[in-house]
mmCIF file of C-alpha atoms in Angstrom:
data_model
loop_
_atom_site.group_PDB
_atom_site.id
_atom_site.type_symbol
_atom_site.label_atom_id
_atom_site.label_comp_id
_atom_site.label_asym_id
_atom_site.label_seq_id
_atom_site.Cartn_x
_atom_site.Cartn_y
_atom_site.Cartn_z
ATOM 1 C CA MET A 1 -49.389 -2.015 42.553
ATOM 2 C CA ALA A 2 -49.593 -1.320 38.820
ATOM 3 C CA ALA A 3 -53.394 -1.075 38.998
ATOM 4 C CA TYR A 4 -53.125 1.343 41.930
ATOM 5 C CA ILE A 5 -50.692 3.566 40.023
ATOM 6 C CA VAL A 6 -52.994 3.613 36.994
ATOM 7 C CA ARG A 7 -55.972 4.608 39.164
ATOM 8 C CA ARG A 8 -53.973 7.379 40.805
ATOM 9 C CA VAL A 9 -52.805 8.707 37.452
ATOM 10 C CA LEU A 10 -56.363 8.706 36.127
ATOM 11 C CA LEU A 11 -57.533 10.512 39.275
ATOM 12 C CA MET A 12 -55.035 13.277 38.571
ATOM 13 C CA ILE A 13 -57.041 14.339 35.512
ATOM 14 C CA PRO A 14 -60.244 15.497 37.281
ATOM 15 C CA THR A 15 -58.200 16.836 40.205
ATOM 16 C CA LEU A 16 -56.065 18.983 37.934
ATOM 17 C CA PHE A 17 -59.112 20.099 35.954
ATOM 18 C CA GLY A 18 -60.975 21.064 39.134
ATOM 19 C CA ILE A 19 -58.057 23.084 40.498
ATOM 20 C CA MET A 20 -57.653 24.928 37.211
ATOM 21 C CA ILE A 21 -61.337 25.786 36.837
ATOM 22 C CA VAL A 22 -61.664 27.032 40.438
ATOM 23 C CA ASN A 23 -58.618 29.279 40.066
ATOM 24 C CA PHE A 24 -59.808 30.458 36.647
ATOM 25 C CA ILE A 25 -63.168 31.536 38.080
ATOM 26 C CA VAL A 26 -61.552 33.313 41.019
ATOM 27 C CA VAL A 27 -59.048 35.157 38.836
ATOM 28 C CA GLN A 28 -61.698 36.182 36.317
ATOM 29 C CA ALA A 29 -63.801 37.655 39.109
ATOM 30 C CA ALA A 30 -60.915 39.705 40.480
ATOM 31 C CA PRO A 31 -60.802 43.339 39.293
ATOM 32 C CA GLY A 32 -57.912 44.784 37.334
ATOM 33 C CA GLY A 33 -57.378 42.285 34.540
ATOM 34 C CA PRO A 34 -54.750 42.529 31.784
ATOM 35 C CA VAL A 35 -56.916 44.870 29.719
ATOM 36 C CA GLU A 36 -57.126 47.310 32.619
ATOM 37 C CA GLN A 37 -53.387 46.913 33.167
ATOM 38 C CA LEU A 38 -52.598 47.928 29.597
ATOM 39 C CA ILE A 39 -55.085 50.814 29.741
ATOM 40 C CA ALA A 40 -53.291 52.053 32.847
ATOM 41 C CA ARG A 41 -49.980 51.880 30.993
ATOM 42 C CA ILE A 42 -51.436 53.811 28.080
ATOM 43 C CA SER A 43 -52.313 56.683 30.363
ATOM 44 C CA GLY A 44 -48.606 57.120 31.128
ATOM 45 C CA THR A 45 -46.717 55.635 28.160
ATOM 46 C CA ALA A 46 -49.096 55.651 25.218
ATOM 47 C CA VAL A 47 -46.526 55.137 22.461
ATOM 48 C CA GLU A 48 -44.876 52.119 24.085
ATOM 49 C CA ALA A 49 -48.169 50.493 25.019
ATOM 50 C CA THR A 50 -49.921 51.027 21.704
ATOM 51 C CA ALA A 51 -46.914 49.739 19.820
ATOM 52 C CA ARG A 52 -47.839 46.305 21.155
ATOM 53 C CA ILE A 53 -51.192 46.482 19.377
ATOM 54 C CA GLY A 54 -50.626 47.675 15.859
ATOM 55 C CA GLY A 55 -47.510 49.755 15.452
ATOM 56 C CA ALA A 56 -46.848 53.469 15.327
ATOM 57 C CA ASP A 57 -49.648 54.344 12.896
ATOM 58 C CA LEU A 58 -52.294 52.795 15.100
ATOM 59 C CA GLY A 59 -50.739 54.430 18.161
ATOM 60 C CA GLU A 60 -50.776 57.876 16.568
ATOM 61 C CA THR A 61 -54.361 57.426 15.442
ATOM 62 C CA ARG A 62 -55.513 56.318 18.872
ATOM 63 C CA GLN A 63 -53.634 59.123 20.603
ATOM 64 C CA ALA A 64 -55.386 61.613 18.404
ATOM 65 C CA GLN A 65 -58.694 60.095 19.405
ATOM 66 C CA ALA A 66 -57.820 59.882 23.107
ATOM 67 C CA GLY A 67 -59.413 63.229 23.830
ATOM 68 C CA GLN A 68 -62.761 62.106 22.446
ATOM 69 C CA ALA A 69 -65.358 60.710 24.785
ATOM 70 C CA GLY A 70 -65.336 56.905 24.680
ATOM 71 C CA ASP A 71 -68.332 54.720 24.401
ATOM 72 C CA ALA A 72 -70.306 54.686 27.668
ATOM 73 C CA SER A 73 -70.404 50.888 27.832
ATOM 74 C CA ILE A 74 -66.644 50.642 27.348
ATOM 75 C CA ALA A 75 -65.998 53.272 30.015
ATOM 76 C CA GLY A 76 -68.196 51.376 32.403
ATOM 77 C CA LYS A 77 -66.633 48.015 31.579
ATOM 78 C CA TYR A 78 -62.996 48.994 32.113
ATOM 79 C CA ARG A 79 -61.700 51.401 34.706
ATOM 80 C CA GLY A 80 -59.741 54.202 33.104
ATOM 81 C CA ALA A 81 -61.128 53.547 29.601
ATOM 82 C CA ARG A 82 -63.034 56.839 29.343
ATOM 83 C CA GLY A 83 -61.623 58.918 26.536
ATOM 84 C CA LEU A 84 -60.291 55.951 24.533
ATOM 85 C CA ASP A 85 -61.725 54.851 21.222
ATOM 86 C CA PRO A 86 -63.962 51.738 21.572
ATOM 87 C CA GLU A 87 -62.230 50.174 18.552
ATOM 88 C CA PHE A 88 -58.911 50.531 20.324
ATOM 89 C CA ILE A 89 -60.328 48.801 23.418
ATOM 90 C CA ALA A 90 -61.652 46.030 21.164
ATOM 91 C CA GLU A 91 -58.152 45.571 19.720
ATOM 92 C CA ILE A 92 -56.745 45.186 23.232
ATOM 93 C CA GLU A 93 -59.438 42.617 24.073
ATOM 94 C CA LYS A 94 -58.582 40.673 20.929
ATOM 95 C CA LEU A 95 -54.859 40.820 21.751
ATOM 96 C CA TYR A 96 -55.438 39.162 25.130
ATOM 97 C CA GLY A 97 -58.235 36.859 23.966
ATOM 98 C CA PHE A 98 -60.974 38.690 25.850
ATOM 99 C CA ASP A 99 -63.077 38.981 22.711
ATOM 100 C CA LYS A 100 -64.248 35.427 23.516
ATOM 101 C CA PRO A 101 -66.526 34.369 26.383
ATOM 102 C CA ALA A 102 -64.911 33.045 29.556
ATOM 103 C CA HIS A 103 -65.826 29.385 28.996
ATOM 104 C CA ALA A 104 -64.360 29.435 25.484
ATOM 105 C CA ARG A 105 -61.119 30.944 26.803
ATOM 106 C CA PHE A 106 -60.908 28.293 29.520
ATOM 107 C CA LEU A 107 -61.461 25.384 27.138
ATOM 108 C CA GLN A 108 -58.913 26.790 24.704
ATOM 109 C CA MET A 109 -56.408 27.227 27.547
ATOM 110 C CA ILE A 110 -56.886 23.646 28.803
ATOM 111 C CA GLY A 111 -56.557 22.298 25.257
ATOM 112 C CA ASN A 112 -53.262 24.129 24.839
ATOM 113 C CA TYR A 113 -52.028 23.000 28.259
ATOM 114 C CA LEU A 114 -52.694 19.365 27.406
ATOM 115 C CA ARG A 115 -50.097 19.827 24.664
ATOM 116 C CA PHE A 116 -47.887 21.734 27.121
ATOM 117 C CA ASP A 117 -48.353 24.892 25.065
ATOM 118 C CA PHE A 118 -48.482 27.660 27.680
ATOM 119 C CA GLY A 119 -48.413 30.627 25.321
ATOM 120 C CA ASP A 120 -46.580 33.922 25.782
ATOM 121 C CA SER A 121 -46.482 36.332 28.674
ATOM 122 C CA PHE A 122 -48.750 39.348 28.267
ATOM 123 C CA PHE A 123 -46.214 41.882 29.485
ATOM 124 C CA ARG A 124 -42.765 40.296 29.036
ATOM 125 C CA ASP A 125 -42.952 39.414 25.313
ATOM 126 C CA ARG A 126 -41.512 35.948 26.028
ATOM 127 C CA SER A 127 -42.969 32.479 26.180
ATOM 128 C CA VAL A 128 -44.024 31.152 29.577
ATOM 129 C CA VAL A 129 -41.771 28.124 29.142
ATOM 130 C CA ASP A 130 -38.721 30.323 28.549
ATOM 131 C CA LEU A 131 -39.517 32.411 31.619
ATOM 132 C CA VAL A 132 -39.945 29.352 33.839
ATOM 133 C CA VAL A 133 -36.766 27.746 32.521
ATOM 134 C CA ASP A 134 -34.827 30.954 33.200
ATOM 135 C CA LYS A 135 -36.114 31.251 36.772
ATOM 136 C CA MET A 136 -36.047 27.542 37.610
ATOM 137 C CA PRO A 137 -32.356 27.228 38.617
ATOM 138 C CA VAL A 138 -32.795 29.726 41.451
ATOM 139 C CA SER A 139 -35.881 28.059 42.905
ATOM 140 C CA ILE A 140 -34.506 24.540 42.424
ATOM 141 C CA SER A 141 -31.302 25.539 44.194
ATOM 142 C CA LEU A 142 -33.178 26.989 47.147
ATOM 143 C CA GLY A 143 -35.738 24.182 47.271
ATOM 144 C CA ILE A 144 -33.434 21.183 46.969
ATOM 145 C CA TRP A 145 -30.744 22.354 49.373
ATOM 146 C CA THR A 146 -33.270 23.614 51.909
ATOM 147 C CA THR A 147 -35.286 20.386 51.813
ATOM 148 C CA LEU A 148 -32.200 18.184 52.101
ATOM 149 C CA LEU A 149 -30.759 20.165 54.985
ATOM 150 C CA VAL A 150 -34.101 20.300 56.785
ATOM 151 C CA TYR A 151 -34.489 16.524 56.597
ATOM 152 C CA PHE A 152 -30.844 15.780 57.409
ATOM 153 C CA ILE A 153 -31.084 17.993 60.502
ATOM 154 C CA SER A 154 -34.626 17.241 61.637
ATOM 155 C CA ILE A 155 -34.620 13.438 61.497
ATOM 156 C CA PRO A 156 -31.446 12.830 63.569
ATOM 157 C CA LEU A 157 -32.407 15.629 65.953
ATOM 158 C CA GLY A 158 -35.937 14.248 66.345
ATOM 159 C CA VAL A 159 -34.583 10.764 67.042
ATOM 160 C CA ALA A 160 -32.123 12.153 69.614
ATOM 161 C CA LYS A 161 -34.921 14.097 71.330
ATOM 162 C CA ALA A 162 -37.154 11.024 71.424
ATOM 163 C CA VAL A 163 -34.420 8.882 72.988
ATOM 164 C CA ARG A 164 -33.668 11.630 75.549
ATOM 165 C CA ASP A 165 -37.283 12.635 76.111
ATOM 166 C CA GLY A 166 -37.529 14.886 79.164
ATOM 167 C CA ALA A 167 -33.763 15.218 79.598
ATOM 168 C CA ARG A 168 -31.852 18.493 79.574
ATOM 169 C CA PHE A 169 -30.918 18.014 75.906
ATOM 170 C CA ASP A 170 -34.590 17.680 74.974
ATOM 171 C CA VAL A 171 -35.571 20.792 76.927
ATOM 172 C CA TRP A 172 -32.860 23.048 75.508
ATOM 173 C CA THR A 173 -33.309 21.900 71.932
ATOM 174 C CA SER A 174 -37.087 22.349 72.245
ATOM 175 C CA ALA A 175 -36.567 25.937 73.381
ATOM 176 C CA THR A 176 -34.282 26.582 70.412
ATOM 177 C CA ILE A 177 -36.753 24.993 68.006
ATOM 178 C CA ILE A 178 -39.633 27.081 69.336
ATOM 179 C CA VAL A 179 -37.643 30.275 68.830
ATOM 180 C CA GLY A 180 -36.718 29.212 65.303
ATOM 181 C CA TYR A 181 -40.325 28.356 64.503
ATOM 182 C CA ALA A 182 -41.727 31.592 65.952
ATOM 183 C CA ILE A 183 -39.476 33.937 63.970
ATOM 184 C CA PRO A 184 -40.280 34.162 60.229
ATOM 185 C CA ASN A 185 -37.490 33.114 57.902
ATOM 186 C CA PHE A 186 -37.355 36.518 56.223
ATOM 187 C CA LEU A 187 -36.421 38.099 59.581
ATOM 188 C CA PHE A 188 -33.599 35.594 59.874
ATOM 189 C CA ALA A 189 -32.600 36.595 56.349
ATOM 190 C CA VAL A 190 -32.451 40.264 57.319
ATOM 191 C CA LEU A 191 -30.413 39.382 60.420
ATOM 192 C CA LEU A 192 -27.961 37.357 58.339
ATOM 193 C CA VAL A 193 -27.611 40.236 55.886
ATOM 194 C CA VAL A 194 -26.863 42.645 58.719
ATOM 195 C CA LEU A 195 -24.328 40.293 60.294
ATOM 196 C CA PHE A 196 -22.568 38.650 57.361
ATOM 197 C CA ALA A 197 -23.349 40.525 54.132
ATOM 198 C CA GLY A 198 -21.820 43.931 54.840
ATOM 199 C CA GLY A 199 -24.837 45.297 56.694
ATOM 200 C CA SER A 200 -23.202 46.515 59.918
ATOM 201 C CA PHE A 201 -20.644 43.892 60.920
ATOM 202 C CA TRP A 202 -18.836 41.448 58.604
ATOM 203 C CA ASP A 203 -18.779 41.415 54.825
ATOM 204 C CA VAL A 204 -18.310 37.661 54.319
ATOM 205 C CA PHE A 205 -21.040 36.602 51.892
ATOM 206 C CA PRO A 206 -22.441 38.292 48.766
ATOM 207 C CA LEU A 207 -25.826 39.952 48.897
ATOM 208 C CA ARG A 208 -26.980 39.645 45.302
ATOM 209 C CA GLY A 209 -27.495 36.909 42.740
ATOM 210 C CA LEU A 210 -26.955 33.174 42.528
ATOM 211 C CA VAL A 211 -23.432 33.417 41.064
ATOM 212 C CA SER A 212 -20.849 36.115 40.446
ATOM 213 C CA GLU A 213 -20.775 38.146 37.242
ATOM 214 C CA ASN A 214 -17.522 36.501 36.160
ATOM 215 C CA TRP A 215 -18.802 32.998 36.893
ATOM 216 C CA SER A 216 -18.408 31.835 33.287
ATOM 217 C CA ASP A 217 -14.711 32.748 33.381
ATOM 218 C CA LEU A 218 -13.989 30.636 36.474
ATOM 219 C CA SER A 219 -12.698 27.074 36.557
ATOM 220 C CA TRP A 220 -15.206 24.401 37.581
ATOM 221 C CA PRO A 221 -13.941 24.123 41.209
ATOM 222 C CA GLU A 222 -14.165 27.912 41.489
ATOM 223 C CA ARG A 223 -17.663 27.832 39.989
ATOM 224 C CA VAL A 224 -18.830 25.310 42.582
ATOM 225 C CA ALA A 225 -17.286 27.342 45.404
ATOM 226 C CA ASP A 226 -18.800 30.565 44.046
ATOM 227 C CA TYR A 227 -22.238 28.958 43.774
ATOM 228 C CA PHE A 228 -22.220 27.737 47.379
ATOM 229 C CA TRP A 229 -20.783 31.066 48.506
ATOM 230 C CA HIS A 230 -23.798 32.894 47.065
ATOM 231 C CA ILE A 231 -26.450 30.424 48.202
ATOM 232 C CA THR A 232 -25.301 29.982 51.803
ATOM 233 C CA LEU A 233 -27.244 32.829 53.420
ATOM 234 C CA PRO A 234 -30.554 32.268 51.560
ATOM 235 C CA VAL A 235 -30.539 28.548 52.340
ATOM 236 C CA VAL A 236 -29.545 29.034 55.985
ATOM 237 C CA SER A 237 -32.340 31.577 56.488
ATOM 238 C CA MET A 238 -34.891 29.125 55.067
ATOM 239 C CA VAL A 239 -33.569 26.113 56.995
ATOM 240 C CA ILE A 240 -33.632 27.857 60.378
ATOM 241 C CA GLY A 241 -37.362 28.406 60.232
ATOM 242 C CA GLY A 242 -38.185 25.185 58.398
ATOM 243 C CA PHE A 243 -36.922 22.291 60.491
ATOM 244 C CA ALA A 244 -38.969 22.867 63.664
ATOM 245 C CA THR A 245 -42.177 21.129 62.571
ATOM 246 C CA LEU A 246 -40.396 18.134 61.065
ATOM 247 C CA THR A 247 -38.187 17.708 64.151
ATOM 248 C CA MET A 248 -41.155 17.579 66.520
ATOM 249 C CA LEU A 249 -43.045 15.292 64.127
ATOM 250 C CA THR A 250 -40.102 12.890 64.040
ATOM 251 C CA LYS A 251 -39.753 12.975 67.821
ATOM 252 C CA ASN A 252 -43.435 12.281 68.456
ATOM 253 C CA SER A 253 -43.489 9.466 65.880
ATOM 254 C CA PHE A 254 -40.497 7.783 67.508
ATOM 255 C CA ILE A 255 -41.919 8.141 71.007
ATOM 256 C CA GLU A 256 -45.168 6.550 69.880
ATOM 257 C CA GLU A 257 -43.332 3.613 68.296
ATOM 258 C CA ILE A 258 -40.870 3.174 71.177
ATOM 259 C CA ASN A 259 -43.729 2.570 73.599
ATOM 260 C CA LYS A 260 -45.215 -0.262 71.530
ATOM 261 C CA GLN A 261 -45.011 -3.926 72.458
ATOM 262 C CA TYR A 262 -42.762 -5.037 69.592
ATOM 263 C CA VAL A 263 -39.999 -2.714 70.845
ATOM 264 C CA LEU A 264 -40.124 -4.281 74.310
ATOM 265 C CA THR A 265 -39.977 -7.709 72.694
ATOM 266 C CA ALA A 266 -36.963 -6.761 70.594
ATOM 267 C CA ARG A 267 -35.148 -5.455 73.649
ATOM 268 C CA ALA A 268 -36.019 -8.602 75.598
ATOM 269 C CA LYS A 269 -34.372 -10.672 72.864
ATOM 270 C CA GLY A 270 -31.119 -8.852 73.564
ATOM 271 C CA LEU A 271 -30.953 -6.588 70.530
ATOM 272 C CA THR A 272 -28.812 -3.494 70.888
ATOM 273 C CA GLU A 273 -30.518 -0.140 71.280
ATOM 274 C CA ARG A 274 -29.155 0.977 67.923
ATOM 275 C CA ARG A 275 -30.560 -2.145 66.240
ATOM 276 C CA VAL A 276 -33.935 -1.582 67.894
ATOM 277 C CA LEU A 277 -34.100 2.081 66.874
ATOM 278 C CA TYR A 278 -32.861 1.848 63.298
ATOM 279 C CA GLY A 279 -33.825 -1.730 62.498
ATOM 280 C CA HIS A 280 -37.405 -1.699 63.791
ATOM 281 C CA VAL A 281 -38.602 1.696 65.060
ATOM 282 C CA PHE A 282 -37.152 3.836 62.284
ATOM 283 C CA ARG A 283 -39.033 2.105 59.484
ATOM 284 C CA ASN A 284 -42.408 2.516 61.184
ATOM 285 C CA ALA A 285 -41.814 6.015 62.541
ATOM 286 C CA MET A 286 -40.677 7.352 59.180
ATOM 287 C CA LEU A 287 -43.986 6.621 57.452
ATOM 288 C CA ILE A 288 -45.609 9.858 58.586
ATOM 289 C CA VAL A 289 -42.431 11.812 57.817
ATOM 290 C CA VAL A 290 -42.286 10.408 54.288
ATOM 291 C CA ALA A 291 -45.949 11.293 53.788
ATOM 292 C CA GLY A 292 -45.169 14.965 54.325
ATOM 293 C CA PHE A 293 -42.165 15.112 52.010
ATOM 294 C CA PRO A 294 -43.976 15.963 48.725
ATOM 295 C CA GLY A 295 -45.919 18.812 50.291
ATOM 296 C CA ALA A 296 -42.837 20.142 52.059
ATOM 297 C CA PHE A 297 -40.754 20.016 48.890
ATOM 298 C CA VAL A 298 -43.363 21.716 46.709
ATOM 299 C CA GLY A 299 -44.001 24.351 49.378
ATOM 300 C CA ILE A 300 -40.328 25.199 49.777
ATOM 301 C CA LEU A 301 -39.607 25.003 46.074
ATOM 302 C CA PHE A 302 -42.403 27.173 44.716
ATOM 303 C CA THR A 303 -44.097 29.180 47.455
ATOM 304 C CA GLY A 304 -41.850 29.466 50.478
ATOM 305 C CA ASN A 305 -39.036 31.588 49.094
ATOM 306 C CA LEU A 306 -40.658 34.766 47.717
ATOM 307 C CA LEU A 307 -39.363 37.124 50.406
ATOM 308 C CA ILE A 308 -36.003 35.353 50.450
ATOM 309 C CA GLU A 309 -35.658 35.953 46.718
ATOM 310 C CA ILE A 310 -36.483 39.629 47.196
ATOM 311 C CA ILE A 311 -34.069 40.122 50.117
ATOM 312 C CA PHE A 312 -31.160 38.429 48.362
ATOM 313 C CA SER A 313 -32.038 39.713 44.859
ATOM 314 C CA LEU A 314 -32.652 36.225 43.478
ATOM 315 C CA ASP A 315 -34.819 36.205 40.370
ATOM 316 C CA GLY A 316 -36.671 32.908 40.820
ATOM 317 C CA LEU A 317 -40.123 31.405 40.413
ATOM 318 C CA GLY A 318 -41.479 32.960 43.588
ATOM 319 C CA LEU A 319 -40.754 36.470 42.336
ATOM 320 C CA LEU A 320 -42.025 35.560 38.865
ATOM 321 C CA GLY A 321 -45.343 34.354 40.278
ATOM 322 C CA PHE A 322 -45.724 37.431 42.472
ATOM 323 C CA GLU A 323 -45.125 39.790 39.554
ATOM 324 C CA ALA A 324 -47.528 37.778 37.401
ATOM 325 C CA VAL A 325 -50.292 38.201 39.989
ATOM 326 C CA ILE A 326 -49.634 41.928 40.354
ATOM 327 C CA ASN A 327 -49.604 42.496 36.588
ATOM 328 C CA ARG A 328 -52.465 40.030 35.924
ATOM 329 C CA ASP A 329 -50.210 38.125 33.545
ATOM 330 C CA TYR A 330 -52.657 35.264 33.043
ATOM 331 C CA PRO A 331 -50.467 32.994 30.860
ATOM 332 C CA VAL A 332 -47.714 33.015 33.489
ATOM 333 C CA MET A 333 -50.188 32.602 36.353
ATOM 334 C CA PHE A 334 -52.111 29.672 34.906
ATOM 335 C CA GLY A 335 -49.151 28.076 33.151
ATOM 336 C CA THR A 336 -47.085 27.885 36.328
ATOM 337 C CA LEU A 337 -50.143 26.814 38.318
ATOM 338 C CA TYR A 338 -50.749 23.938 35.896
ATOM 339 C CA VAL A 339 -47.136 22.759 35.963
ATOM 340 C CA PHE A 340 -46.750 23.063 39.739
ATOM 341 C CA THR A 341 -50.073 21.350 40.441
ATOM 342 C CA LEU A 342 -49.185 18.498 38.116
ATOM 343 C CA LEU A 343 -45.784 18.218 39.768
ATOM 344 C CA GLY A 344 -47.378 18.192 43.217
ATOM 345 C CA LEU A 345 -49.771 15.391 42.242
ATOM 346 C CA VAL A 346 -46.904 13.313 40.855
ATOM 347 C CA LEU A 347 -44.838 13.871 44.010
ATOM 348 C CA ASN A 348 -47.785 12.799 46.165
ATOM 349 C CA LEU A 349 -47.969 9.571 44.179
ATOM 350 C CA LEU A 350 -44.233 9.058 44.665
ATOM 351 C CA GLY A 351 -44.742 9.639 48.382
ATOM 352 C CA ASP A 352 -47.309 6.832 48.497
ATOM 353 C CA LEU A 353 -44.942 4.532 46.634
ATOM 354 C CA ALA A 354 -42.232 5.403 49.149
ATOM 355 C CA TYR A 355 -44.512 3.917 51.834
ATOM 356 C CA VAL A 356 -44.125 0.520 50.175
ATOM 357 C CA VAL A 357 -40.361 0.902 49.894
ATOM 358 C CA ILE A 358 -40.039 1.706 53.600
ATOM 359 C CA ASP A 359 -42.596 -0.822 54.793
ATOM 360 C CA PRO A 360 -43.391 -3.664 52.324
ATOM 361 C CA ARG A 361 -46.292 -4.722 54.546
ATOM 362 C CA ILE A 362 -48.341 -1.867 53.100
ATOM 363 C CA ASP A 363 -50.458 -3.026 50.177
ATOM 364 C CA PHE A 364 -52.530 -0.312 48.499
ATOM 365 C CA GLU A 365 -54.266 -2.730 46.148
ATOM 366 C CA ARG A 366 -55.476 -4.906 49.001
ATOM 367 C CA ARG A 367 -56.740 -1.804 50.769
ATOM 368 C CA ASP A 368 -58.632 -0.704 47.651
ATOM 369 C CA VAL A 369 -60.197 -4.136 47.236
ATOM 370 C CA ALA A 370 -61.322 -4.127 50.857
#
């Protein structure tokens, strides 16, 4: 097993490098980079924007030159650059590192990332690490509680549906699951806001933030209650649309295992139905469910809660990533991509190791040798 883990860890290196280089090429080819973003800001707020480059003197100088016709090559290179001094454009390129060729910027970025140095945001004047740390509690709260509730609901429900396959319980729960799967979670979020957050009916839950403004003044039991009070609606809206696939996957896995010969043999030996289900079937049926856990967790944690964060005014990683894409904030985009990809690869490895914990008959090293 140790050799298998080492091979998987070594395989993460080219995988991570490949993902980063593909995304780097795609982002570089997209129009409207950070230089264009700052040029657009200059057209409306010249003093504030130019203050980032070289202070008030440089800003005043460049504003005085703004009416002059810019260099034709600069105007053609950047949209909206006509009328700006080419030296000023060169200063902006140097500020964002665009005075270097693309391959040099990529190699420098990867070298910094290997040391977990993700640089500073282009437009927030803060380090990427500080931004991620600030937004992480919101996304972790949504991701962990949603994933736990989805699994705690889906697995028992899937087992119950498999045992009662074709019965009235199976039919009615399937209809409910289909409805939950068909309606996007953000529509459920809007419905919950209307019903329970002072929209048109009851004002039971808060609509904004992860905790109350006076949270630091509360006792620790009140803090816990306040935290769950704020997170109830966002988590419920994500769980409703998230457990359908896992429930049906669990049901189908159990049905497949129940119809196998070893189950008939166990029943013939006089074992109770509970012992058959949870002593023999459960271990085998859960393999495919465990395999999907890393992807489900990463998806819910980092990509599945953008609209939920917007609806409930939660400033988390989903909103941070969206704003980074809109503003072409490359350090935030690539820094978070690197961290989340690395985390996803590690979780996939942990998912494989969970196979062995659930079913010791699985031997990855023997499979590799074969």
